[in-house]
mmCIF file of C-alpha atoms and ligand atoms in Angstrom:
data_model
loop_
_atom_site.group_PDB
_atom_site.id
_atom_site.type_symbol
_atom_site.label_atom_id
_atom_site.label_comp_id
_atom_site.label_asym_id
_atom_site.label_seq_id
_atom_site.Cartn_x
_atom_site.Cartn_y
_atom_site.Cartn_z
ATOM 1 C CA MET B 644 1.129 -50.486 -64.812
ATOM 2 C CA ILE B 645 3.866 -50.432 -67.386
ATOM 3 C CA GLY B 646 5.286 -47.266 -68.671
ATOM 4 C CA ILE B 647 6.354 -46.873 -72.293
ATOM 5 C CA ILE B 648 8.422 -43.783 -73.350
ATOM 6 C CA GLY B 649 9.233 -42.681 -76.873
ATOM 7 C CA ALA B 650 10.894 -39.332 -77.598
ATOM 8 C CA MET B 651 9.213 -38.433 -80.865
ATOM 9 C CA ALA B 652 5.577 -38.667 -82.130
ATOM 10 C CA VAL B 653 6.605 -41.426 -84.588
ATOM 11 C CA GLU B 654 8.038 -43.553 -81.769
ATOM 12 C CA VAL B 655 4.802 -43.809 -79.859
ATOM 13 C CA ALA B 656 2.037 -43.319 -82.663
ATOM 14 C CA GLU B 657 1.531 -47.003 -83.341
ATOM 15 C CA LEU B 658 1.469 -48.061 -79.761
ATOM 16 C CA LYS B 659 -1.054 -45.076 -78.966
ATOM 17 C CA LYS B 660 -3.347 -46.506 -81.762
ATOM 18 C CA LEU B 661 -3.562 -49.958 -80.029
ATOM 19 C CA LEU B 662 -4.726 -48.540 -76.729
ATOM 20 C CA GLN B 663 -8.186 -49.142 -75.307
ATOM 21 C CA ASP B 664 -10.070 -47.448 -72.491
ATOM 22 C CA VAL B 665 -7.903 -44.343 -72.920
ATOM 23 C CA LYS B 666 -7.411 -41.481 -70.489
ATOM 24 C CA VAL B 667 -5.067 -38.655 -71.182
ATOM 25 C CA ASP B 668 -3.336 -36.215 -68.686
ATOM 26 C CA CYS B 669 -1.036 -33.461 -69.526
ATOM 27 C CA ILE B 670 1.767 -32.900 -66.992
ATOM 28 C CA SER B 671 4.765 -30.600 -67.448
ATOM 29 C CA GLY B 672 3.793 -30.262 -71.115
ATOM 30 C CA ILE B 673 3.993 -34.080 -71.744
ATOM 31 C CA GLU B 674 0.765 -36.091 -72.707
ATOM 32 C CA PHE B 675 0.465 -39.300 -70.754
ATOM 33 C CA VAL B 676 -2.001 -41.656 -72.440
ATOM 34 C CA GLN B 677 -3.165 -44.405 -70.012
ATOM 35 C CA GLY B 678 -5.081 -47.331 -71.359
ATOM 36 C CA THR B 679 -4.969 -51.185 -71.921
ATOM 37 C CA LEU B 680 -2.815 -52.837 -74.348
ATOM 38 C CA ASN B 681 -3.450 -56.584 -74.887
ATOM 39 C CA GLY B 682 -5.378 -56.439 -71.532
ATOM 40 C CA LYS B 683 -2.381 -54.975 -69.660
ATOM 41 C CA ASP B 684 -2.474 -51.533 -67.995
ATOM 42 C CA VAL B 685 0.019 -49.237 -69.665
ATOM 43 C CA VAL B 686 0.830 -45.509 -69.976
ATOM 44 C CA VAL B 687 2.436 -44.351 -73.011
ATOM 45 C CA ALA B 688 4.135 -40.943 -73.385
ATOM 46 C CA GLN B 689 5.981 -38.886 -75.962
ATOM 47 C CA SER B 690 8.661 -37.379 -73.719
ATOM 48 C CA GLY B 691 10.238 -34.982 -76.269
ATOM 49 C CA VAL B 692 13.928 -35.150 -77.340
ATOM 50 C CA GLY B 693 16.872 -35.102 -75.000
ATOM 51 C CA LYS B 694 17.786 -36.136 -71.526
ATOM 52 C CA VAL B 695 15.826 -33.711 -69.485
ATOM 53 C CA PHE B 696 12.512 -34.318 -71.128
ATOM 54 C CA ALA B 697 13.048 -37.983 -70.845
ATOM 55 C CA ALA B 698 13.967 -37.756 -67.225
ATOM 56 C CA ILE B 699 10.738 -35.586 -66.407
ATOM 57 C CA CYS B 700 8.744 -38.187 -68.176
ATOM 58 C CA ALA B 701 10.288 -41.292 -66.341
ATOM 59 C CA GLN B 702 9.962 -39.520 -62.906
ATOM 60 C CA THR B 703 6.434 -38.618 -63.554
ATOM 61 C CA MET B 704 5.533 -42.135 -64.576
ATOM 62 C CA ILE B 705 6.987 -43.494 -61.402
ATOM 63 C CA LEU B 706 5.528 -40.918 -58.979
ATOM 64 C CA LYS B 707 2.056 -40.357 -60.570
ATOM 65 C CA TYR B 708 1.376 -43.617 -62.430
ATOM 66 C CA GLY B 709 3.323 -45.949 -60.095
ATOM 67 C CA VAL B 710 4.686 -47.876 -62.940
ATOM 68 C CA SER B 711 6.375 -51.228 -62.178
ATOM 69 C CA THR B 712 8.550 -51.224 -65.311
ATOM 70 C CA ILE B 713 9.523 -48.689 -67.893
ATOM 71 C CA ILE B 714 10.291 -49.518 -71.520
ATOM 72 C CA ASN B 715 11.856 -46.908 -73.903
ATOM 73 C CA SER B 716 11.103 -47.677 -77.546
ATOM 74 C CA GLY B 717 12.558 -45.855 -80.415
ATOM 75 C CA VAL B 718 15.383 -45.403 -82.991
ATOM 76 C CA ALA B 719 19.092 -44.932 -82.770
ATOM 77 C CA GLY B 720 22.247 -44.547 -84.691
ATOM 78 C CA THR B 721 24.479 -47.514 -84.845
ATOM 79 C CA LEU B 722 28.001 -47.465 -83.244
ATOM 80 C CA THR B 723 29.027 -50.937 -84.277
ATOM 81 C CA ASP B 724 29.595 -52.861 -87.589
ATOM 82 C CA GLN B 725 27.413 -55.554 -86.240
ATOM 83 C CA LEU B 726 24.163 -53.534 -86.425
ATOM 84 C CA HIS B 727 22.832 -51.774 -89.561
ATOM 85 C CA ILE B 728 19.583 -49.848 -90.474
ATOM 86 C CA GLY B 729 16.614 -51.943 -89.408
ATOM 87 C CA ASP B 730 18.575 -53.984 -86.848
ATOM 88 C CA VAL B 731 17.641 -53.930 -83.090
ATOM 89 C CA ALA B 732 19.866 -52.711 -80.284
ATOM 90 C CA ILE B 733 18.788 -54.003 -76.840
ATOM 91 C CA SER B 734 20.198 -52.395 -73.697
ATOM 92 C CA THR B 735 22.164 -54.290 -71.182
ATOM 93 C CA GLY B 736 23.070 -50.895 -69.783
ATOM 94 C CA CYS B 737 23.098 -47.205 -70.633
ATOM 95 C CA VAL B 738 25.640 -44.479 -70.390
ATOM 96 C CA GLU B 739 25.396 -40.681 -70.351
ATOM 97 C CA HIS B 740 28.269 -40.066 -72.724
ATOM 98 C CA ASP B 741 28.266 -36.250 -72.295
ATOM 99 C CA MET B 742 28.657 -36.578 -68.475
ATOM 100 C CA ASP B 743 32.296 -35.387 -68.046
ATOM 101 C CA THR B 744 33.972 -34.468 -64.790
ATOM 102 C CA SER B 745 37.321 -35.818 -66.098
ATOM 103 C CA ALA B 746 38.974 -32.309 -65.230
ATOM 104 C CA LEU B 747 38.444 -33.265 -61.553
ATOM 105 C CA GLY B 748 40.067 -36.638 -62.122
ATOM 106 C CA ASP B 749 36.955 -38.771 -62.704
ATOM 107 C CA PRO B 750 36.641 -41.107 -65.620
ATOM 108 C CA VAL B 751 34.629 -39.794 -68.504
ATOM 109 C CA GLY B 752 30.989 -40.751 -68.130
ATOM 110 C CA LEU B 753 31.098 -41.180 -64.367
ATOM 111 C CA ILE B 754 27.820 -40.085 -62.690
ATOM 112 C CA SER B 755 28.796 -38.630 -59.320
ATOM 113 C CA GLY B 756 26.718 -39.485 -56.356
ATOM 114 C CA ILE B 757 25.825 -42.965 -57.580
ATOM 115 C CA ASN B 758 29.462 -43.460 -58.864
ATOM 116 C CA LEU B 759 28.492 -45.414 -61.935
ATOM 117 C CA ILE B 760 29.381 -44.922 -65.685
ATOM 118 C CA THR B 761 27.145 -47.659 -66.948
ATOM 119 C CA LEU B 762 23.645 -47.701 -65.570
ATOM 120 C CA PRO B 763 22.330 -51.351 -65.475
ATOM 121 C CA THR B 764 19.207 -52.139 -67.263
ATOM 122 C CA ASP B 765 16.963 -55.317 -66.644
ATOM 123 C CA PRO B 766 18.552 -58.523 -68.188
ATOM 124 C CA LYS B 767 15.283 -60.464 -68.048
ATOM 125 C CA LEU B 768 13.510 -57.875 -70.209
ATOM 126 C CA ALA B 769 16.512 -57.874 -72.602
ATOM 127 C CA GLU B 770 16.266 -61.580 -72.955
ATOM 128 C CA LEU B 771 12.599 -61.430 -73.763
ATOM 129 C CA ILE B 772 13.149 -58.840 -76.338
ATOM 130 C CA SER B 773 16.057 -60.832 -77.883
ATOM 131 C CA ASP B 774 13.710 -63.901 -78.188
ATOM 132 C CA ILE B 775 11.009 -61.686 -79.728
ATOM 133 C CA CYS B 776 13.582 -60.501 -82.363
ATOM 134 C CA ASP B 777 14.787 -64.020 -83.081
ATOM 135 C CA ALA B 778 11.202 -65.158 -83.600
ATOM 136 C CA SER B 779 10.280 -62.172 -85.679
ATOM 137 C CA GLY B 780 13.347 -62.335 -87.939
ATOM 138 C CA TYR B 781 15.088 -59.224 -86.653
ATOM 139 C CA ARG B 782 18.801 -59.089 -86.268
ATOM 140 C CA SER B 783 19.447 -57.979 -82.818
ATOM 141 C CA LEU B 784 22.364 -57.216 -80.379
ATOM 142 C CA ARG B 785 22.448 -56.686 -76.645
ATOM 143 C CA GLY B 786 24.876 -54.128 -75.312
ATOM 144 C CA VAL B 787 25.438 -50.587 -73.932
ATOM 145 C CA ILE B 788 23.449 -47.775 -75.303
ATOM 146 C CA ALA B 789 25.022 -44.280 -75.306
ATOM 147 C CA THR B 790 22.937 -41.259 -74.569
ATOM 148 C CA GLY B 791 23.728 -37.636 -74.800
ATOM 149 C CA ASP B 792 22.229 -34.256 -75.908
ATOM 150 C CA GLN B 793 23.522 -34.541 -79.312
ATOM 151 C CA PHE B 794 22.721 -36.119 -82.648
ATOM 152 C CA ILE B 795 25.766 -38.287 -83.542
ATOM 153 C CA CYS B 796 26.832 -37.790 -87.105
ATOM 154 C CA SER B 797 30.632 -38.201 -87.329
ATOM 155 C CA THR B 798 32.746 -41.218 -87.808
ATOM 156 C CA GLU B 799 35.124 -39.922 -85.124
ATOM 157 C CA LYS B 800 32.472 -39.534 -82.549
ATOM 158 C CA ARG B 801 30.919 -43.011 -83.368
ATOM 159 C CA GLN B 802 34.267 -44.603 -82.960
ATOM 160 C CA TRP B 803 34.998 -42.806 -79.673
ATOM 161 C CA LEU B 804 31.549 -43.881 -78.248
ATOM 162 C CA ASN B 805 32.355 -47.515 -79.060
ATOM 163 C CA LYS B 806 35.932 -47.507 -77.794
ATOM 164 C CA GLU B 807 35.192 -45.446 -74.575
ATOM 165 C CA PHE B 808 31.972 -47.273 -73.543
ATOM 166 C CA GLN B 809 31.727 -50.298 -75.871
ATOM 167 C CA ALA B 810 28.450 -48.740 -76.866
ATOM 168 C CA ILE B 811 26.500 -50.353 -79.697
ATOM 169 C CA ALA B 812 23.938 -47.593 -80.356
ATOM 170 C CA GLY B 813 23.723 -43.834 -79.725
ATOM 171 C CA GLU B 814 20.699 -41.750 -79.015
ATOM 172 C CA MET B 815 19.386 -39.116 -76.666
ATOM 173 C CA GLU B 816 17.081 -40.379 -74.015
ATOM 174 C CA SER B 817 17.695 -43.901 -72.619
ATOM 175 C CA GLY B 818 20.542 -43.052 -70.342
ATOM 176 C CA SER B 819 18.595 -40.356 -68.556
ATOM 177 C CA ILE B 820 15.611 -42.858 -68.121
ATOM 178 C CA ALA B 821 17.979 -45.498 -66.870
ATOM 179 C CA HIS B 822 19.290 -42.954 -64.473
ATOM 180 C CA VAL B 823 15.895 -42.135 -63.073
ATOM 181 C CA CYS B 824 14.887 -45.857 -63.041
ATOM 182 C CA TYR B 825 18.146 -46.710 -61.083
ATOM 183 C CA VAL B 826 17.602 -44.317 -58.275
ATOM 184 C CA ASN B 827 13.947 -45.287 -58.043
ATOM 185 C CA ASN B 828 14.605 -49.019 -58.215
ATOM 186 C CA CYS B 829 12.342 -49.505 -61.292
ATOM 187 C CA PRO B 830 13.099 -52.113 -63.834
ATOM 188 C CA PHE B 831 14.023 -50.674 -67.327
ATOM 189 C CA VAL B 832 15.001 -51.580 -70.789
ATOM 190 C CA ALA B 833 15.572 -49.743 -74.130
ATOM 191 C CA ILE B 834 14.755 -51.056 -77.477
ATOM 192 C CA ARG B 835 16.300 -49.038 -80.284
ATOM 193 C CA VAL B 836 15.947 -49.955 -83.932
ATOM 194 C CA ILE B 837 18.698 -48.581 -86.071
ATOM 195 C CA SER B 838 17.712 -45.561 -88.251
ATOM 196 C CA ASP B 839 21.197 -44.498 -89.381
ATOM 197 C CA GLU B 840 24.917 -45.172 -89.179
ATOM 198 C CA ALA B 841 25.775 -42.144 -86.941
ATOM 199 C CA SER B 842 28.190 -40.955 -89.590
ATOM 200 C CA GLY B 843 28.325 -37.985 -92.104
ATOM 201 C CA LYS B 844 25.145 -39.212 -93.904
ATOM 202 C CA ALA B 845 23.154 -39.816 -90.586
ATOM 203 C CA PRO B 846 20.821 -36.873 -91.048
ATOM 204 C CA GLU B 847 19.668 -37.982 -94.512
ATOM 205 C CA ASP B 848 19.309 -41.696 -93.443
ATOM 206 C CA PHE B 849 17.420 -40.736 -90.203
ATOM 207 C CA SER B 850 14.946 -38.809 -92.231
ATOM 208 C CA SER B 851 14.479 -41.623 -94.718
ATOM 209 C CA PHE B 852 14.222 -44.446 -92.233
ATOM 210 C CA VAL B 853 12.801 -43.010 -88.947
ATOM 211 C CA VAL B 854 9.269 -43.764 -89.608
ATOM 212 C CA GLU B 855 9.645 -47.341 -90.889
ATOM 213 C CA VAL B 856 12.111 -48.430 -88.114
ATOM 214 C CA ALA B 857 10.124 -46.714 -85.369
ATOM 215 C CA LYS B 858 7.214 -49.094 -86.326
ATOM 216 C CA ILE B 859 9.632 -52.075 -85.886
ATOM 217 C CA SER B 860 10.297 -50.931 -82.351
ATOM 218 C CA SER B 861 6.698 -50.395 -81.504
ATOM 219 C CA SER B 862 5.828 -53.910 -82.775
ATOM 220 C CA ILE B 863 8.569 -55.407 -80.609
ATOM 221 C CA THR B 864 7.374 -53.423 -77.620
ATOM 222 C CA GLN B 865 3.882 -54.602 -78.205
ATOM 223 C CA LYS B 866 5.034 -58.225 -78.279
ATOM 224 C CA LEU B 867 7.024 -57.617 -75.182
ATOM 225 C CA ILE B 868 3.932 -56.277 -73.309
ATOM 226 C CA GLU B 869 2.109 -59.467 -74.289
ATOM 227 C CA LYS B 870 4.755 -61.409 -72.456
ATOM 228 C CA LEU B 871 4.765 -59.389 -69.222
HETATM 229 N N1 ADE F 2076 18.646 -41.230 -82.957
HETATM 230 C C1 ADE F 2076 18.689 -41.697 -84.120
HETATM 231 N N2 ADE F 2076 19.885 -41.590 -84.666
HETATM 232 C C2 ADE F 2076 20.573 -40.861 -83.898
HETATM 233 C C3 ADE F 2076 21.823 -40.372 -83.856
HETATM 234 N N3 ADE F 2076 22.791 -40.529 -84.926
HETATM 235 N N4 ADE F 2076 22.326 -39.544 -82.760
HETATM 236 C C4 ADE F 2076 21.539 -39.494 -81.772
HETATM 237 N N5 ADE F 2076 20.354 -39.940 -81.647
HETATM 238 C C5 ADE F 2076 19.823 -40.592 -82.744
#
């Protein structure tokens, strides 16, 4: 069983439409839609926005559905001049940028206990996604995705995230899913299509482009499932 998580309804709508033999459970307020996609067993869930909802969703997929892989599909703000609206950020790792115990002498972003700043994600899945993007005509870049409970809409913050973590895209869930997957030994990758430039006009761009670019992420996810 493969788990697919999107934060918002638009990030999972297209994938849910493709499912056959559907069974739905509601756990902790999250709807888990089980079914087959191109003959593969999957469970798709709209986690809700932010790290806690995403973590609840990922842990539930692992414990209740026994997923062997989790894919996070959705949208993000770009943190690099190499990615613009409609381009695809593919995770090589994820950080929780709002994790900060620097007052105690730790580096910013360090996750105590596992002592990591960058949570690794699955390189084989990233490679497959990169190939899909090349074959489908989408510009893509592999790199670190930065997650925090915050919508990024300032040039200063965007520059800081890129300088501090070499992050290429910013959003609000993949870091927490990567954290859950890391401690459970579950392969994970995030696909994030750029909806905005994470600068002053990010809120307007996000509203204009979220539906269109979320569809791109869903279509890449569907192609990835075919290959697994
Ligand atoms: N998701 C899409 N754009 C985002 C942004 N600028 N900040 C956080 N999450 C996002």
